[in-house]
Coordinates of C-alpha atoms and ligand atoms in Angstrom, one line a residue:
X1 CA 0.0 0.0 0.0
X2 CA 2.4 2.2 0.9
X3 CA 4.9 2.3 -2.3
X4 CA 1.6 2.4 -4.2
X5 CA 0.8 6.2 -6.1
X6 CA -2.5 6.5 -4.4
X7 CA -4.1 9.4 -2.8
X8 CA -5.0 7.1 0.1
X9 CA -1.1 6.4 0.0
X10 CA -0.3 10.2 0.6
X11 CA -2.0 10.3 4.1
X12 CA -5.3 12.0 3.1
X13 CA -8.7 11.5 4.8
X14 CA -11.6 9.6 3.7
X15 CA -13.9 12.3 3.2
X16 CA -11.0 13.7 1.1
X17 CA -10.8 10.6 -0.9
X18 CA -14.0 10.4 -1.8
X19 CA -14.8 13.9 -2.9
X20 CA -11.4 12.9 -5.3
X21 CA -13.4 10.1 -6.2
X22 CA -16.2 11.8 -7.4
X23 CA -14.0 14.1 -9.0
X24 CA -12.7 11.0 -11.0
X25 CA -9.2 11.4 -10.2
X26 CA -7.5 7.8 -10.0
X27 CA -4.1 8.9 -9.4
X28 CA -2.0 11.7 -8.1
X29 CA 0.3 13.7 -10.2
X30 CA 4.2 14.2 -9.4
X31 CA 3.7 17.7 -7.9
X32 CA 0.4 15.9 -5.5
X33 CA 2.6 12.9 -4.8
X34 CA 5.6 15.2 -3.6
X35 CA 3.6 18.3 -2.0
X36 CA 1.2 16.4 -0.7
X37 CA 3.3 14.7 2.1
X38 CA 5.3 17.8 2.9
X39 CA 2.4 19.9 3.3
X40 CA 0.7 17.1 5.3
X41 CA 4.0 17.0 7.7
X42 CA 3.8 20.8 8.2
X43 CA 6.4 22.6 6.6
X44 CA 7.4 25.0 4.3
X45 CA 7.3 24.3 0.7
X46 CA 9.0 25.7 -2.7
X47 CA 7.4 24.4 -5.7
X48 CA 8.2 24.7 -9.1
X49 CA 4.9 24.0 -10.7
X50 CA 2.9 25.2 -14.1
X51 CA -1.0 25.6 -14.3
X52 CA -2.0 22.0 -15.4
X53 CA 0.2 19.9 -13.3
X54 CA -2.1 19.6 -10.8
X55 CA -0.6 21.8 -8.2
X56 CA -3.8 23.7 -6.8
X57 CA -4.6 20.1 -5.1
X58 CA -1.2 19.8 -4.3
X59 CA -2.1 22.6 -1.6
X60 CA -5.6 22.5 -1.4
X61 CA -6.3 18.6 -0.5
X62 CA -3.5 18.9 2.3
X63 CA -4.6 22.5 3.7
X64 CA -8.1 21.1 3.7
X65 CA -6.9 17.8 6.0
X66 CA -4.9 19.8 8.2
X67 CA -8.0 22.1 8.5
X68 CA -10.2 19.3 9.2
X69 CA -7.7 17.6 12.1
X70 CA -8.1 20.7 14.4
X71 CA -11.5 22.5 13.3
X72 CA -13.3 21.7 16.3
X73 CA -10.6 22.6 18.7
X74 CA -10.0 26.3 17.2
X75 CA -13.2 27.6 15.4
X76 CA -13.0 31.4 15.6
X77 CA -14.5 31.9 12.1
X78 CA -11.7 33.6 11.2
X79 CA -10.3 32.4 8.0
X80 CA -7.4 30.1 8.9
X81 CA -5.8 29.4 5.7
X82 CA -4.9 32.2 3.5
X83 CA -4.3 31.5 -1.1
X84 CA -3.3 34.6 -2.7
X85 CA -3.6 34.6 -6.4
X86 CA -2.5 36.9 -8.6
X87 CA -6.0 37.2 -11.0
X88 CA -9.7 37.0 -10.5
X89 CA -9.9 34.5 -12.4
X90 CA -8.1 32.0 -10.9
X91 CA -9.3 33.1 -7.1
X92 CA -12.7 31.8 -8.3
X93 CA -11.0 28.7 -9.9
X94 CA -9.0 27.9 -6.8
X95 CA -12.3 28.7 -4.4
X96 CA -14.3 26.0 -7.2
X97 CA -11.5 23.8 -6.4
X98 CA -11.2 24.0 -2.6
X99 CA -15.0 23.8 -2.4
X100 CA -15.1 20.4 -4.7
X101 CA -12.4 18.8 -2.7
X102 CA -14.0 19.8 1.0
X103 CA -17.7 18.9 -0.6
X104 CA -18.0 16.5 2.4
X105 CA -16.1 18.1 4.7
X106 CA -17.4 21.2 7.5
X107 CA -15.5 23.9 6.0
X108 CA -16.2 26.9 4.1
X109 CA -14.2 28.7 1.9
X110 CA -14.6 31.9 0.6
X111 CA -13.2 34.2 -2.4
X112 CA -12.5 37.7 -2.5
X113 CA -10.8 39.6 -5.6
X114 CA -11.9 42.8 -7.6
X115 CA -14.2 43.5 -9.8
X116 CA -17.4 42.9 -8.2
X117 CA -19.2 44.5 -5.5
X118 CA -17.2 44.8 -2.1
X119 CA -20.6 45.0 0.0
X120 CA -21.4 41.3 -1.3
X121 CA -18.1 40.1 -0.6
X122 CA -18.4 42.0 3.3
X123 CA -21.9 40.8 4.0
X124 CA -20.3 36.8 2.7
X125 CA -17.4 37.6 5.1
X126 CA -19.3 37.8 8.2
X127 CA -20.1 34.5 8.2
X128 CA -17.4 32.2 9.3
X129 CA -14.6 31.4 6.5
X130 CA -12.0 29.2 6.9
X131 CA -9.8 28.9 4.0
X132 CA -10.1 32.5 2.0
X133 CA -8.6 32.8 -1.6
X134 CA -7.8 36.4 -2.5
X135 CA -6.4 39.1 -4.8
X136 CA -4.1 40.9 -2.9
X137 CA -5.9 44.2 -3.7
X138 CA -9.2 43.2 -2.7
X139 CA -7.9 41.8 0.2
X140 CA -6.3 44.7 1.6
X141 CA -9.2 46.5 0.9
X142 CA -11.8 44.3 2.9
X143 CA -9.1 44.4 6.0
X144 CA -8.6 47.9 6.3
X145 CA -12.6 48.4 5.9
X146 CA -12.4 45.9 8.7
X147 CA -14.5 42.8 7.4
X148 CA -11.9 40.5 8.0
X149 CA -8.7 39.8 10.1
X150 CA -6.1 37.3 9.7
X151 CA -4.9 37.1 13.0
X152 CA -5.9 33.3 12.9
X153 CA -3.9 32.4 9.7
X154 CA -1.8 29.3 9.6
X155 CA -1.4 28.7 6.6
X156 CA -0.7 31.3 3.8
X157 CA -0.1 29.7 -0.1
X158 CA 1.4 32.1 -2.8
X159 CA 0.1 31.0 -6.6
X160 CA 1.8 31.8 -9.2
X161 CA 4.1 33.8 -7.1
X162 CA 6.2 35.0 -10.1
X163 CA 3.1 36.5 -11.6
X164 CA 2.5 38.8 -8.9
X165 CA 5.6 39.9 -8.7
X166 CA 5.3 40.8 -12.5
X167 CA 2.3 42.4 -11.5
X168 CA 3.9 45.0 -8.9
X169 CA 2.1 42.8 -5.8
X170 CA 5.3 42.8 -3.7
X171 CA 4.5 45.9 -1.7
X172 CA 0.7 44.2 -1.1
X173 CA 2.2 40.9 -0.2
X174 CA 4.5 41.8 2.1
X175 CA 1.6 44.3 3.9
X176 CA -0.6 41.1 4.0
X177 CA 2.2 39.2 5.8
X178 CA 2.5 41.7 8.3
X179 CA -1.2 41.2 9.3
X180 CA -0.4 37.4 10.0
X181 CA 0.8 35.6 12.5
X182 CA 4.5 35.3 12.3
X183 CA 4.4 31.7 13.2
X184 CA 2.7 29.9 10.2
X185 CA 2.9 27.4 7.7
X186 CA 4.1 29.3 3.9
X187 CA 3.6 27.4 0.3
X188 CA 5.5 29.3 -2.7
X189 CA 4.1 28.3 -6.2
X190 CA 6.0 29.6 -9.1
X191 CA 6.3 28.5 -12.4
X192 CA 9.7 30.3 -13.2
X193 CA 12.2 31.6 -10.7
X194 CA 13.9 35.1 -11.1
X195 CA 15.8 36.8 -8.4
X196 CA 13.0 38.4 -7.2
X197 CA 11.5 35.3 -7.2
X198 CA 14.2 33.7 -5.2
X199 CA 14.3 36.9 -2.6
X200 CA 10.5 36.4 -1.6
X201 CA 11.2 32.9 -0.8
X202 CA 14.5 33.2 1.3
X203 CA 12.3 36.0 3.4
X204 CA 8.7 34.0 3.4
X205 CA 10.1 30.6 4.0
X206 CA 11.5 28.4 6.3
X207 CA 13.8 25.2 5.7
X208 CA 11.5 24.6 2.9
X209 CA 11.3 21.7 1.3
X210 CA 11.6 21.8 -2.7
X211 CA 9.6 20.7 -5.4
X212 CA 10.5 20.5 -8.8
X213 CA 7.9 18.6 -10.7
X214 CA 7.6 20.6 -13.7
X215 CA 11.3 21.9 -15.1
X216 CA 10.5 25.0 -17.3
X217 CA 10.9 23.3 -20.7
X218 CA 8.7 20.2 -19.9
X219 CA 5.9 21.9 -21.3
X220 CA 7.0 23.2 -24.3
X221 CA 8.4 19.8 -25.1
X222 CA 4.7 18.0 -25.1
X223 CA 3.4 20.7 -27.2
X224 CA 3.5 20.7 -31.0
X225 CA 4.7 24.4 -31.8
X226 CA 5.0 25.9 -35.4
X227 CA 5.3 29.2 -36.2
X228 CA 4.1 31.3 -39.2
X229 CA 6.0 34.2 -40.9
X230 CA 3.1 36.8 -41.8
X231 CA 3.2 41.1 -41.7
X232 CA 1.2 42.1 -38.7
X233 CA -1.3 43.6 -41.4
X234 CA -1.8 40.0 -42.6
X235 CA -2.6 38.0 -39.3
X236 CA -6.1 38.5 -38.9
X237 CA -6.5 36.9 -42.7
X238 CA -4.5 34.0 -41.7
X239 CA -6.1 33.5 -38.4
X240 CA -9.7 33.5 -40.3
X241 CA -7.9 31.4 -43.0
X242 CA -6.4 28.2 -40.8
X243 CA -9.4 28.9 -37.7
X244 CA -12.0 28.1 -41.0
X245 CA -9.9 25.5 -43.0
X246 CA -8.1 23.5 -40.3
X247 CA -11.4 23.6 -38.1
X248 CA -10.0 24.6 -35.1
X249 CA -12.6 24.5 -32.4
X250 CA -11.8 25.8 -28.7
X251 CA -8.4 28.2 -29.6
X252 CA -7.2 30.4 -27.3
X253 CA -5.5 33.3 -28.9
X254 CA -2.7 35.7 -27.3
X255 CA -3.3 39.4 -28.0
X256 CA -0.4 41.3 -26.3
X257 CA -2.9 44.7 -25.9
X258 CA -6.4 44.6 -24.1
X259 CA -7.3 46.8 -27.3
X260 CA -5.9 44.5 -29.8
X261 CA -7.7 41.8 -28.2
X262 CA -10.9 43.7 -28.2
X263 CA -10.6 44.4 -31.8
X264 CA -9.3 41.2 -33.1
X265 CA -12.2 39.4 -31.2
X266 CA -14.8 41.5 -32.9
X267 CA -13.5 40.9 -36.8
X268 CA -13.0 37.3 -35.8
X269 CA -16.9 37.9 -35.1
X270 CA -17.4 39.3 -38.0
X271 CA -16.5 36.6 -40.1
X272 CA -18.8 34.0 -38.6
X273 CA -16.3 33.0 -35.9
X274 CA -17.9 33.1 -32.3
X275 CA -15.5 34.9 -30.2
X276 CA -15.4 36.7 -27.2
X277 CA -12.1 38.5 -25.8
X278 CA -11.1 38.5 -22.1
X279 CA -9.0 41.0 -20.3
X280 CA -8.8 43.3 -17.4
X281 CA -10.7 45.9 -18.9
X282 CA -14.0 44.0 -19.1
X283 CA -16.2 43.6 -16.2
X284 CA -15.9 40.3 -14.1
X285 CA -19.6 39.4 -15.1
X286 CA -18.7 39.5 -18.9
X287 CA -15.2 37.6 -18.2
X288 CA -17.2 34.8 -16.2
X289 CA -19.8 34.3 -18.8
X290 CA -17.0 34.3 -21.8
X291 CA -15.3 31.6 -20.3
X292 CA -18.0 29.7 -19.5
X293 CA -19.3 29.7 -23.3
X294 CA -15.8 28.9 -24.3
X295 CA -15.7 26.2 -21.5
X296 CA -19.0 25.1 -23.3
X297 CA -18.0 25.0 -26.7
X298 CA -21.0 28.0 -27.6
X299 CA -17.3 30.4 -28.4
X300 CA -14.7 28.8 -30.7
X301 CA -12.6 31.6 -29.8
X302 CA -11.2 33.4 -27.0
X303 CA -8.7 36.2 -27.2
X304 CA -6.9 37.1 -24.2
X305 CA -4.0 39.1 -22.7
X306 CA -1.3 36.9 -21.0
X307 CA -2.5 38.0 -17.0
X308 CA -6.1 37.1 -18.2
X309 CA -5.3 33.6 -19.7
X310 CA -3.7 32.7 -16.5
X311 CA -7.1 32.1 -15.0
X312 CA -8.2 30.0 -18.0
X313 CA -9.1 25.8 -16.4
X314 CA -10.0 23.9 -19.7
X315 CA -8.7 20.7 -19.7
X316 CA -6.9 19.9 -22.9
X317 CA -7.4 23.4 -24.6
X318 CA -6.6 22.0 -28.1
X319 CA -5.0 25.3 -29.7
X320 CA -3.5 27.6 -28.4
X321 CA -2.5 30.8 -31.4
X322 CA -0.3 34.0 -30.3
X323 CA -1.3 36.4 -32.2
X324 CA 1.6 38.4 -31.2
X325 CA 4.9 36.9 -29.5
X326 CA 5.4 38.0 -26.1
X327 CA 7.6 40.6 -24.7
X328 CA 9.0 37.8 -22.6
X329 CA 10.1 35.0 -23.1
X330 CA 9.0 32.6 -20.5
X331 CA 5.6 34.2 -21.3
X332 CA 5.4 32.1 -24.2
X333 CA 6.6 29.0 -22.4
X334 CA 3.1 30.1 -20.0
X335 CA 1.0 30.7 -23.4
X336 CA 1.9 27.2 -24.8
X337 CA 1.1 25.5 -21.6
X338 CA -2.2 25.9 -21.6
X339 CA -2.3 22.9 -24.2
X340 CA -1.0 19.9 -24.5
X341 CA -2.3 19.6 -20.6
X342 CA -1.9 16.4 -18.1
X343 CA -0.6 14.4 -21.3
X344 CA -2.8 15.9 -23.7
X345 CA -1.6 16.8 -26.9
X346 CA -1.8 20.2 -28.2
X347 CA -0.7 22.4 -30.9
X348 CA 0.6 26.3 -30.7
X349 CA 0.7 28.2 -32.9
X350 CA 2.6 31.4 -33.5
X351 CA 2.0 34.0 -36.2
X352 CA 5.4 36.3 -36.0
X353 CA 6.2 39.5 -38.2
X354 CA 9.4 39.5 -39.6
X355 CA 9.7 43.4 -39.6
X356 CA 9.6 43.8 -35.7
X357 CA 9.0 40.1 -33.7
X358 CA 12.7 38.6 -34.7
X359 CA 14.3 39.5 -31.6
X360 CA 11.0 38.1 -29.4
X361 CA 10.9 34.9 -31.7
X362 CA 15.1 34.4 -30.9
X363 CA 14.7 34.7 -27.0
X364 CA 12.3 32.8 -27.3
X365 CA 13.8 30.3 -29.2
X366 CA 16.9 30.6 -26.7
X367 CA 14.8 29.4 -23.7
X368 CA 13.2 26.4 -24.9
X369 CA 16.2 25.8 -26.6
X370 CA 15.1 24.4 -29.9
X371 CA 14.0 26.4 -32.8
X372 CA 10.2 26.4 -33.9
X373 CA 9.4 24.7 -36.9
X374 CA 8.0 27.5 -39.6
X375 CA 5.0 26.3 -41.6
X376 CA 4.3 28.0 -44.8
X377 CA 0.7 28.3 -45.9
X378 CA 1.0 30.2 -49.3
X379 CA -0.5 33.4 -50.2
X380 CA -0.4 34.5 -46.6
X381 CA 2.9 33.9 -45.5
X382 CA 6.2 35.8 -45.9
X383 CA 9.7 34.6 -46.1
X384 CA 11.7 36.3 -42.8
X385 CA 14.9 36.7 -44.3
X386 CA 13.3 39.3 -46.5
X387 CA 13.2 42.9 -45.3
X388 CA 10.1 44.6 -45.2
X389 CA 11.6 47.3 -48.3
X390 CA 11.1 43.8 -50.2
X391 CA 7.9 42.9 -49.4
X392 CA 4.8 43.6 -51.3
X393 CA 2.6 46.4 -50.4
X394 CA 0.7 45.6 -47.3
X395 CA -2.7 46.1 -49.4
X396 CA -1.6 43.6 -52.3
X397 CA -4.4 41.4 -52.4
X398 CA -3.7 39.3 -55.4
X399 CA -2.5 35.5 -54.3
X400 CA 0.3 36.6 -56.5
X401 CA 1.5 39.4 -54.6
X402 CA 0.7 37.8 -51.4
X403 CA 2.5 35.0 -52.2
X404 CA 5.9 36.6 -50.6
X405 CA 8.4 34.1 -51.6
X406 CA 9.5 35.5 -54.9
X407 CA 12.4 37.3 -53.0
X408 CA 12.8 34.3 -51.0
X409 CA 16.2 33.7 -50.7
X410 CA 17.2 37.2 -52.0
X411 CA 18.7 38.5 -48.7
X412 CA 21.4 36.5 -47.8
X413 CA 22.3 38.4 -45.0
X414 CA 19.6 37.7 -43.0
X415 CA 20.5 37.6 -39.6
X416 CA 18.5 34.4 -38.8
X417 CA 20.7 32.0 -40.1
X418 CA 20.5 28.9 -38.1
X419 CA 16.5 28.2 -40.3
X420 CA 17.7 26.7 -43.0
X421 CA 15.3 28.7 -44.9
X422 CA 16.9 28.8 -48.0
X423 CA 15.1 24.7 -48.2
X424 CA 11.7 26.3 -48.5
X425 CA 10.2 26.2 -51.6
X426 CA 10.8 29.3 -53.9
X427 CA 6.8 29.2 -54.9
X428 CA 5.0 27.0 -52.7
X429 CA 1.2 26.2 -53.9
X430 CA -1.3 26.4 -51.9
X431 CA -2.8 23.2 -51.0
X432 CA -6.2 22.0 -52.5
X433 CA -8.7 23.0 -49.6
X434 CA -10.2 19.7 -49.1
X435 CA -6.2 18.1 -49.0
X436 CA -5.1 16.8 -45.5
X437 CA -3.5 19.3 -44.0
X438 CA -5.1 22.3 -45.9
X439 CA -3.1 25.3 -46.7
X440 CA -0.1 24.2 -45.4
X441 CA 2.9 24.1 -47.8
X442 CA 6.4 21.7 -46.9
X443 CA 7.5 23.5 -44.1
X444 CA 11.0 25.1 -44.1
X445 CA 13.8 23.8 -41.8
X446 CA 12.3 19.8 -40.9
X447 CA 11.7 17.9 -44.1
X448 CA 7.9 16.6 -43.2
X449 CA 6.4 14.8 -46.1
X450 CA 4.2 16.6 -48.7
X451 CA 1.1 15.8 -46.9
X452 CA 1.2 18.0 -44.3
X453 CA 2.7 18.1 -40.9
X454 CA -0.7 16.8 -38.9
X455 CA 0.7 13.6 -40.2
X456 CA 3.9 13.7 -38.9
X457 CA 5.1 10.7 -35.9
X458 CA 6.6 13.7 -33.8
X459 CA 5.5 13.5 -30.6
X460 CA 7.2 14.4 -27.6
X461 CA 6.7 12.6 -23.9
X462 CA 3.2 12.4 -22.8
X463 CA 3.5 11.0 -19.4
X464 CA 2.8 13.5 -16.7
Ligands
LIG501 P1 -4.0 22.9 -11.9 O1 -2.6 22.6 -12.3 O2 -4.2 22.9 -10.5 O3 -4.5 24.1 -12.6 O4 -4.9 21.6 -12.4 C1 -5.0 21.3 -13.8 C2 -6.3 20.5 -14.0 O5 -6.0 19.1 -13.7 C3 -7.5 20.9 -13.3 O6 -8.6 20.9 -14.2 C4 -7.7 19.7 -12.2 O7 -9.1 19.5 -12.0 C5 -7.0 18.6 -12.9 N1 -6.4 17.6 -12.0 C6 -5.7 17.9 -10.9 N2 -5.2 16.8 -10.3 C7 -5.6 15.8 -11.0 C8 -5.5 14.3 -10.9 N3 -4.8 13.8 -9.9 N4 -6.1 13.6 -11.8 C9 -6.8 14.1 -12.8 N5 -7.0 15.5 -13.0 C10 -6.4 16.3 -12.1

């Protein structure tokens, strides 16, 4: 029993075990089968963990058992665990999750983030809470309004620690530590770690022990990436193009701006693709009904900014597309794992300008260390070694003109050397629309059979 990967293994209680039953999971992932224990044994923890590996039961299922061992002997109705998050979003996805794995057990939790009315969120908080999930912003608000206190934490859990840090919460974070009791139990959850990073742990955390389940490239390797030289004035044609030809049905597409996310998602509209955009910007009614038509398959689309597609829980998203590559790089290394989920496979794909996404598309390139295979699809794409003084006019609309690999090969100084670009076909056809793989021309750089890369054997590790 005991060498067995169970959940009943780890140590958990049987009211915890069965709301995992219901919840259909048979067996606990690397990041579960390592926090689980050290969280159960009390101690600090440091985990290396992306969304999709499991990790918010990594804390949740062990907070809730310690929880559960003392609740009678300490019930203040003060919250006594504490989940900061850095985005509405995933608050209420962490609260759905805490709820489903305490179904059968006596305690409440409780989310509080912005967006929606603070006077519902104060009247909710005066009934007792144990475990509260939180924005840091909200949170602070609701304590100095004095609605809560969290003199009775034991617990605190940073999520995605490295995103709010990227999103300027250190000042908030450490003002919420100093309203806890010094003495507690801290979790760090990060998917990358930076300095900063590093600095908040050595100061939160004591004798932690360390997970790793999830080294940063793991990801990227499960996921099948191309990428797609096009002029930003002809992405949203090719977008419509592959979205309509290749049938791609739940995509989640990367818009770097709130506005071009706003407008993207409304031409996507426009021709006859149901899309809805998610960002900061809209109201938190609007973002919880997009995702749950997207989550329901009544959107095909969704185009978000990076900090709103954090909050995104749909299991196996089949496509992810980035409109735009990020600023940085381990953004993109975020962005692709949203597919190819828990051993799912998944395809991202990136549409990069060669006038001004080279550098972008090179760090990135650096830091999953591999370079991403470019797909050709004729009459859209462009060949990056060309500058933009040699590309056709950005309203050229015949196939002909759009077809940019006449100059193919004319710039031999191109600074990308290492594609070996000068293998792609000088005048690639476009393939007949009801061909396997539509659209797509031989790719440059990996010789892949005529037929279209969908049939290619490549696959990379699947286990999670
Ligand atoms: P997370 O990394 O916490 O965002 O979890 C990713 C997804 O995996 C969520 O939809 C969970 O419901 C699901 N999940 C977590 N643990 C397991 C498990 N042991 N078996 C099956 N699914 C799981």
């Amino acid at each position: 029993m005991q060498s067995e990967n169970t959940f009943a293994a780890l140590g958990l209680a049987e009211p915890l075990l069965r709301a995992l039953t219901d919840a259909g999971y048979t067996t606990p992932t690397p990041i579960q089968t390592k926090g689980i224990p050290a969280v159960l044994a009390g101690g600090d923890l440091l985990a290396a963990a992306q969304t999709g590996t499991g990790k918010t039961a990594s804390f949740a299922l062990p907070i809730l058992h310690r929880l559960m061992e003392t609740a009678q002997r300490t019930r203040t109705g003060r919250p006594r665990a504490l989940i900061l998050t850095p985005t509405r979003e995933l608050a209420a996805q962490v609260d759905e999750s805490v709820r489903t794995y305490g179904q059968h057990l006596p305690l409440r939790s409780f989310a509080v983030y912005g967006g929606v009315s603070v006077f519902g969120q104060s009247k909710a908080l005066r009934r007792p809470v144990d475990i509260l999930v939180a924005t840091p912003g909200r949170l602070l608000d609701h304590i100095s309004q004095g609605n809560l206190s969290l003199s009775d934490i034991e617990i605190l859990v940073l999520d995605e620690a490295d995103r709010m840090l990227d999103m300027g919460f250190i000042r908030d974070i450490r003002k919420i530590m100093d309203k806890m009791p010094a003495k507690r139990q801290n979790l760090l959850f990060s998917a990358t770690f930076n300095d900063d990073i590093r600095g908040l742990a050595n100061s939160l955390l004591t004798n932690p022990v360390s997970v790793d389940v999830a080294p940063r490239n793991t990801t990227a390797e499960r996921v099948d990436q191309s990428l797609m030289m096009v002029p930003q004035s002809g992405k949203r044609d090719l977008l419509i193009h592959l979205i309509q030809e290749q049938q791609w049905f739940q995509v989640l597409v990367f818009s770097r701006t709130k506005h071009g996310a706003d407008r993207l998602s409304e031409q996507l509209t426009r021709a006859g693709i149901p899309t809805a955009a998610l960002h900061g910007n809209k109201a938190q009614n609007a973002r919880t009904r997009a995702l749950d038509q997207f989550k329901r398959g009544k959107l095909q689309v969704l185009v978000a900014t990076d900090i709103a597609a954090r909050g995104i829980d749909v299991d196996s998203l089949p496509m992810v597309v980035n409109f735009e590559l990020p600023n940085v790089p381990e953004d993109y290394v975020h962005r692709i794992g949203r597919t190819g989920r828990a051993g799912a496979e998944g395809k991202a794909v990136s549409l990069v300008c060669p006038d001004n996404e080279m550098k972008q598309l090179r760090a990135i390139e650096r830091v999953i260390n591999a370079p991403i295979e470019r797909i050709v699809v004729a009459g859209f794409t462009v060949d990056e070694t060309r500058t933009s003084r040699q590309r056709p006019p950005r309203d050229a609309k015949a196939p002909s003109q759009r077809n940019g690999h006449r100059h193919g090969r004319a710039n031999p100084d191109s600074q990308n050397t290492r594609n070996a670009d000068s293998k792609r076909p000088a005048h690639p056809q476009r393939a007949p629309r009801d061909a396997q793989g539509q659209g797509r021309d031989k790719p440059a750089g990996r010789s892949l059979g005529a037929q279209g890369r969908d049939a290619r054997p490549r696959r990379f590790g699947n286990s999670d």
